[in-house]
């Protein structure tokens, strides 16, 4: 079987990388609000639940990053884009896992 690893469409590349950015932002925001009661209280005051505010912020980061990156006409291979996405999800999961280990033991 021939390896046909070609570049993905520039908009696909942009929003794929934006998804990875949003995953990392989601992790950082989760950690920040768990460790900072003032941030959590602010997020609760913005909408009816802090997770609603959290979701809107993550979506905002995704769409803004995707829009900005799409203007760059990125060239990226499909396998590299997949690796970036999988890597961001693994890092995000590890970050939240370490957070809850910390909160459990300290």
Short mmCIF file of N, CA and C in Angstrom, two decimals:
data_model
loop_
_atom_site.label_atom_id
_atom_site.label_comp_id
_atom_site.label_asym_id
_atom_site.label_seq_id
_atom_site.Cartn_x
_atom_site.Cartn_y
_atom_site.Cartn_z
N UNK A 1 0.84 -1.18 0.00
CA UNK A 1 0.00 0.00 0.00
C UNK A 1 0.89 1.24 0.00
N UNK A 2 0.57 2.18 -0.83
CA UNK A 2 1.37 3.40 -0.97
C UNK A 2 1.00 4.40 0.12
N UNK A 3 2.00 5.05 0.68
CA UNK A 3 1.78 6.07 1.69
C UNK A 3 1.49 7.39 0.99
N UNK A 4 0.26 7.82 1.03
CA UNK A 4 -0.15 9.06 0.38
C UNK A 4 -0.46 10.10 1.46
N UNK A 5 0.59 10.61 2.10
CA UNK A 5 0.42 11.59 3.17
C UNK A 5 0.55 12.99 2.58
N UNK A 6 -0.57 13.52 2.14
CA UNK A 6 -0.58 14.83 1.50
C UNK A 6 -1.06 15.89 2.48
N UNK A 7 -0.86 17.12 2.08
CA UNK A 7 -1.33 18.23 2.89
C UNK A 7 -2.85 18.29 2.88
N UNK A 8 -3.40 18.67 4.02
CA UNK A 8 -4.84 18.86 4.11
C UNK A 8 -5.17 20.28 3.63
N UNK A 9 -6.42 20.51 3.38
CA UNK A 9 -6.90 21.83 3.00
C UNK A 9 -6.46 22.86 4.06
N UNK A 10 -6.07 24.07 3.66
CA UNK A 10 -5.62 25.06 4.63
C UNK A 10 -6.62 25.39 5.73
N UNK A 11 -7.90 25.41 5.41
CA UNK A 11 -8.91 25.70 6.44
C UNK A 11 -9.02 24.52 7.40
N UNK A 12 -8.93 23.30 6.89
CA UNK A 12 -8.93 22.12 7.74
C UNK A 12 -7.72 22.15 8.67
N UNK A 13 -6.57 22.50 8.13
CA UNK A 13 -5.35 22.60 8.93
C UNK A 13 -5.53 23.64 10.03
N UNK A 14 -6.06 24.79 9.66
CA UNK A 14 -6.22 25.88 10.62
C UNK A 14 -7.15 25.49 11.76
N UNK A 15 -8.29 24.92 11.43
CA UNK A 15 -9.24 24.57 12.48
C UNK A 15 -8.83 23.30 13.23
N UNK A 16 -8.02 22.45 12.61
CA UNK A 16 -7.45 21.31 13.32
C UNK A 16 -6.48 21.76 14.39
N UNK A 17 -5.60 22.69 14.03
CA UNK A 17 -4.67 23.25 15.01
C UNK A 17 -5.44 24.05 16.06
N UNK A 18 -6.47 24.76 15.64
CA UNK A 18 -7.30 25.51 16.59
C UNK A 18 -7.97 24.57 17.59
N UNK A 19 -8.36 23.39 17.16
CA UNK A 19 -8.93 22.41 18.08
C UNK A 19 -7.90 22.00 19.13
N UNK A 20 -6.66 21.80 18.70
CA UNK A 20 -5.60 21.46 19.64
C UNK A 20 -5.36 22.60 20.63
N UNK A 21 -5.38 23.82 20.14
CA UNK A 21 -5.23 24.99 21.01
C UNK A 21 -6.38 25.06 22.01
N UNK A 22 -7.60 24.80 21.55
CA UNK A 22 -8.76 24.82 22.43
C UNK A 22 -8.69 23.74 23.49
N UNK A 23 -8.17 22.57 23.15
CA UNK A 23 -8.01 21.49 24.13
C UNK A 23 -7.05 21.92 25.23
N UNK A 24 -5.93 22.51 24.85
CA UNK A 24 -4.95 22.96 25.85
C UNK A 24 -5.53 24.11 26.68
N UNK A 25 -6.24 25.04 26.04
CA UNK A 25 -6.89 26.13 26.77
C UNK A 25 -7.91 25.57 27.75
N UNK A 26 -8.69 24.58 27.33
CA UNK A 26 -9.67 23.94 28.19
C UNK A 26 -9.01 23.37 29.44
N UNK A 27 -7.88 22.72 29.26
CA UNK A 27 -7.15 22.14 30.38
C UNK A 27 -6.65 23.22 31.33
N UNK A 28 -6.05 24.26 30.77
CA UNK A 28 -5.52 25.35 31.60
C UNK A 28 -6.65 26.04 32.36
N UNK A 29 -7.77 26.28 31.69
CA UNK A 29 -8.91 26.93 32.35
C UNK A 29 -9.49 26.04 33.45
N UNK A 30 -9.58 24.74 33.21
CA UNK A 30 -10.07 23.82 34.24
C UNK A 30 -9.18 23.86 35.47
N UNK A 31 -7.87 23.80 35.25
CA UNK A 31 -6.93 23.84 36.37
C UNK A 31 -7.02 25.18 37.10
N UNK A 32 -7.07 26.27 36.33
CA UNK A 32 -7.12 27.60 36.94
C UNK A 32 -8.36 27.79 37.80
N UNK A 33 -9.51 27.36 37.32
CA UNK A 33 -10.72 27.60 38.11
C UNK A 33 -10.82 26.66 39.30
N UNK A 34 -10.19 25.49 39.23
CA UNK A 34 -10.16 24.60 40.39
C UNK A 34 -9.25 25.14 41.48
N UNK A 35 -8.20 25.85 41.10
CA UNK A 35 -7.23 26.36 42.07
C UNK A 35 -7.49 27.81 42.47
N UNK A 36 -8.40 28.50 41.78
CA UNK A 36 -8.65 29.90 42.05
C UNK A 36 -10.15 30.13 42.28
N UNK A 37 -10.58 30.17 43.55
CA UNK A 37 -12.01 30.35 43.84
C UNK A 37 -12.59 31.64 43.26
N UNK A 38 -11.80 32.69 43.16
CA UNK A 38 -12.31 33.95 42.61
C UNK A 38 -12.66 33.79 41.13
N UNK A 39 -11.84 33.07 40.39
CA UNK A 39 -12.13 32.82 38.98
C UNK A 39 -13.40 31.98 38.84
N UNK A 40 -13.52 30.95 39.67
CA UNK A 40 -14.71 30.10 39.64
C UNK A 40 -15.96 30.92 39.95
N UNK A 41 -15.88 31.78 40.96
CA UNK A 41 -17.03 32.63 41.32
C UNK A 41 -17.39 33.57 40.17
N UNK A 42 -16.37 34.15 39.53
CA UNK A 42 -16.64 35.03 38.40
C UNK A 42 -17.34 34.27 37.27
N UNK A 43 -16.84 33.07 36.98
CA UNK A 43 -17.44 32.27 35.91
C UNK A 43 -18.88 31.90 36.23
N UNK A 44 -19.17 31.64 37.51
CA UNK A 44 -20.55 31.36 37.92
C UNK A 44 -21.43 32.59 37.74
N UNK A 45 -20.87 33.77 37.99
CA UNK A 45 -21.67 35.00 37.90
C UNK A 45 -21.97 35.41 36.46
N UNK A 46 -21.16 34.97 35.52
CA UNK A 46 -21.35 35.35 34.12
C UNK A 46 -22.54 34.64 33.50
N UNK A 47 -22.71 33.37 33.84
CA UNK A 47 -23.84 32.60 33.31
C UNK A 47 -24.45 31.79 34.45
N UNK A 48 -25.44 31.01 34.13
CA UNK A 48 -26.14 30.26 35.17
C UNK A 48 -25.30 29.12 35.75
N UNK A 49 -24.17 28.78 35.13
CA UNK A 49 -23.29 27.74 35.67
C UNK A 49 -21.88 27.96 35.13
N UNK A 50 -20.88 27.68 35.97
CA UNK A 50 -19.49 27.92 35.55
C UNK A 50 -19.10 27.09 34.33
N UNK A 51 -19.69 25.91 34.16
CA UNK A 51 -19.35 25.10 32.98
C UNK A 51 -19.90 25.73 31.70
N UNK A 52 -20.99 26.47 31.81
CA UNK A 52 -21.52 27.17 30.63
C UNK A 52 -20.54 28.25 30.18
N UNK A 53 -20.08 29.04 31.14
CA UNK A 53 -19.08 30.06 30.83
C UNK A 53 -17.82 29.42 30.26
N UNK A 54 -17.40 28.33 30.87
CA UNK A 54 -16.22 27.59 30.43
C UNK A 54 -16.38 27.17 28.97
N UNK A 55 -17.52 26.60 28.65
CA UNK A 55 -17.78 26.16 27.28
C UNK A 55 -17.76 27.30 26.28
N UNK A 56 -18.37 28.43 26.65
CA UNK A 56 -18.36 29.59 25.75
C UNK A 56 -16.94 30.10 25.52
N UNK A 57 -16.13 30.13 26.58
CA UNK A 57 -14.75 30.59 26.44
C UNK A 57 -13.94 29.66 25.53
N UNK A 58 -14.10 28.36 25.72
CA UNK A 58 -13.36 27.39 24.89
C UNK A 58 -13.81 27.50 23.43
N UNK A 59 -15.11 27.61 23.22
CA UNK A 59 -15.60 27.79 21.84
C UNK A 59 -15.06 29.07 21.22
N UNK A 60 -15.02 30.13 22.01
CA UNK A 60 -14.46 31.39 21.53
C UNK A 60 -13.01 31.24 21.10
N UNK A 61 -12.22 30.57 21.93
CA UNK A 61 -10.81 30.34 21.59
C UNK A 61 -10.72 29.52 20.31
N UNK A 62 -11.54 28.49 20.19
CA UNK A 62 -11.51 27.64 18.99
C UNK A 62 -11.82 28.44 17.73
N UNK A 63 -12.91 29.20 17.75
CA UNK A 63 -13.31 29.93 16.54
C UNK A 63 -12.35 31.07 16.21
N UNK A 64 -11.88 31.79 17.23
CA UNK A 64 -10.94 32.89 16.96
C UNK A 64 -9.61 32.35 16.46
N UNK A 65 -9.09 31.31 17.12
CA UNK A 65 -7.82 30.71 16.67
C UNK A 65 -7.97 30.14 15.26
N UNK A 66 -9.09 29.47 14.99
CA UNK A 66 -9.32 28.91 13.66
C UNK A 66 -9.39 29.99 12.60
N UNK A 67 -10.08 31.07 12.91
CA UNK A 67 -10.19 32.17 11.95
C UNK A 67 -8.83 32.81 11.69
N UNK A 68 -8.08 33.09 12.78
CA UNK A 68 -6.76 33.70 12.62
C UNK A 68 -5.80 32.79 11.84
N UNK A 69 -5.79 31.52 12.20
CA UNK A 69 -4.90 30.58 11.52
C UNK A 69 -5.31 30.34 10.07
N UNK A 70 -6.60 30.42 9.78
CA UNK A 70 -7.05 30.20 8.39
C UNK A 70 -6.57 31.31 7.47
N UNK A 71 -6.27 32.46 8.02
CA UNK A 71 -5.74 33.57 7.22
C UNK A 71 -4.28 33.36 6.85
N UNK A 72 -3.62 32.39 7.51
CA UNK A 72 -2.20 32.11 7.25
C UNK A 72 -2.01 31.12 6.11
N UNK A 73 -3.08 30.49 5.65
CA UNK A 73 -3.02 29.48 4.58
C UNK A 73 -1.98 28.40 4.91
N UNK A 74 -2.19 27.77 6.06
CA UNK A 74 -1.26 26.76 6.58
C UNK A 74 -1.17 25.55 5.65
N UNK A 75 0.02 25.00 5.55
CA UNK A 75 0.25 23.76 4.83
C UNK A 75 0.73 22.73 5.85
N UNK A 76 -0.04 21.68 6.04
CA UNK A 76 0.31 20.67 7.03
C UNK A 76 -0.16 19.30 6.54
N UNK A 77 0.67 18.31 6.78
CA UNK A 77 0.31 16.94 6.39
C UNK A 77 -0.81 16.42 7.29
N UNK A 78 -1.61 15.56 6.74
CA UNK A 78 -2.73 14.99 7.49
C UNK A 78 -2.29 14.22 8.71
N UNK A 79 -1.21 13.44 8.58
CA UNK A 79 -0.76 12.66 9.73
C UNK A 79 -0.19 13.56 10.82
N UNK A 80 0.48 14.63 10.44
CA UNK A 80 1.01 15.56 11.44
C UNK A 80 -0.14 16.25 12.18
N UNK A 81 -1.17 16.63 11.46
CA UNK A 81 -2.33 17.25 12.10
C UNK A 81 -2.97 16.28 13.09
N UNK A 82 -3.10 15.03 12.70
CA UNK A 82 -3.65 14.02 13.62
C UNK A 82 -2.76 13.86 14.84
N UNK A 83 -1.45 13.86 14.65
CA UNK A 83 -0.52 13.74 15.78
C UNK A 83 -0.64 14.94 16.72
N UNK A 84 -0.80 16.12 16.16
CA UNK A 84 -0.96 17.32 16.98
C UNK A 84 -2.24 17.22 17.81
N UNK A 85 -3.33 16.80 17.19
CA UNK A 85 -4.60 16.67 17.90
C UNK A 85 -4.52 15.62 19.00
N UNK A 86 -4.00 14.45 18.66
CA UNK A 86 -3.89 13.38 19.66
C UNK A 86 -2.96 13.81 20.79
N UNK A 87 -1.86 14.44 20.45
CA UNK A 87 -0.92 14.91 21.47
C UNK A 87 -1.55 15.91 22.41
N UNK A 88 -2.34 16.83 21.88
CA UNK A 88 -2.99 17.83 22.74
C UNK A 88 -4.01 17.18 23.67
N UNK A 89 -4.73 16.20 23.17
CA UNK A 89 -5.71 15.50 24.02
C UNK A 89 -5.00 14.71 25.12
N UNK A 90 -3.89 14.06 24.78
CA UNK A 90 -3.13 13.31 25.79
C UNK A 90 -2.57 14.27 26.84
N UNK A 91 -1.97 15.38 26.40
CA UNK A 91 -1.44 16.36 27.36
C UNK A 91 -2.54 16.96 28.22
N UNK A 92 -3.67 17.26 27.61
CA UNK A 92 -4.79 17.80 28.37
C UNK A 92 -5.31 16.81 29.40
N UNK A 93 -5.45 15.56 29.00
CA UNK A 93 -5.89 14.53 29.93
C UNK A 93 -4.92 14.33 31.07
N UNK A 94 -3.63 14.33 30.76
CA UNK A 94 -2.61 14.20 31.80
C UNK A 94 -2.64 15.39 32.76
N UNK A 95 -2.84 16.57 32.21
CA UNK A 95 -2.91 17.77 33.05
C UNK A 95 -4.05 17.70 34.05
N UNK A 96 -5.21 17.29 33.59
CA UNK A 96 -6.36 17.19 34.49
C UNK A 96 -6.18 16.04 35.47
N UNK A 97 -5.60 14.93 35.02
CA UNK A 97 -5.31 13.80 35.91
C UNK A 97 -4.38 14.23 37.04
N UNK A 98 -3.31 14.95 36.70
CA UNK A 98 -2.36 15.42 37.72
C UNK A 98 -3.05 16.41 38.66
N UNK A 99 -3.90 17.28 38.13
CA UNK A 99 -4.64 18.21 38.99
C UNK A 99 -5.45 17.46 40.03
N UNK A 100 -6.21 16.47 39.61
CA UNK A 100 -7.07 15.77 40.56
C UNK A 100 -6.28 14.88 41.50
N UNK A 101 -5.12 14.38 41.08
CA UNK A 101 -4.22 13.70 42.03
C UNK A 101 -3.76 14.68 43.10
N UNK A 102 -3.37 15.85 42.67
CA UNK A 102 -2.93 16.89 43.60
C UNK A 102 -4.05 17.26 44.57
N UNK A 103 -5.25 17.50 44.05
CA UNK A 103 -6.37 17.88 44.91
C UNK A 103 -6.75 16.76 45.87
N UNK A 104 -6.60 15.53 45.46
CA UNK A 104 -6.95 14.39 46.31
C UNK A 104 -5.97 14.23 47.46
N UNK A 105 -4.68 14.40 47.17
CA UNK A 105 -3.66 14.12 48.17
C UNK A 105 -3.25 15.34 48.99
N UNK A 106 -3.63 16.55 48.56
CA UNK A 106 -3.20 17.74 49.31
C UNK A 106 -4.35 18.59 49.73
#
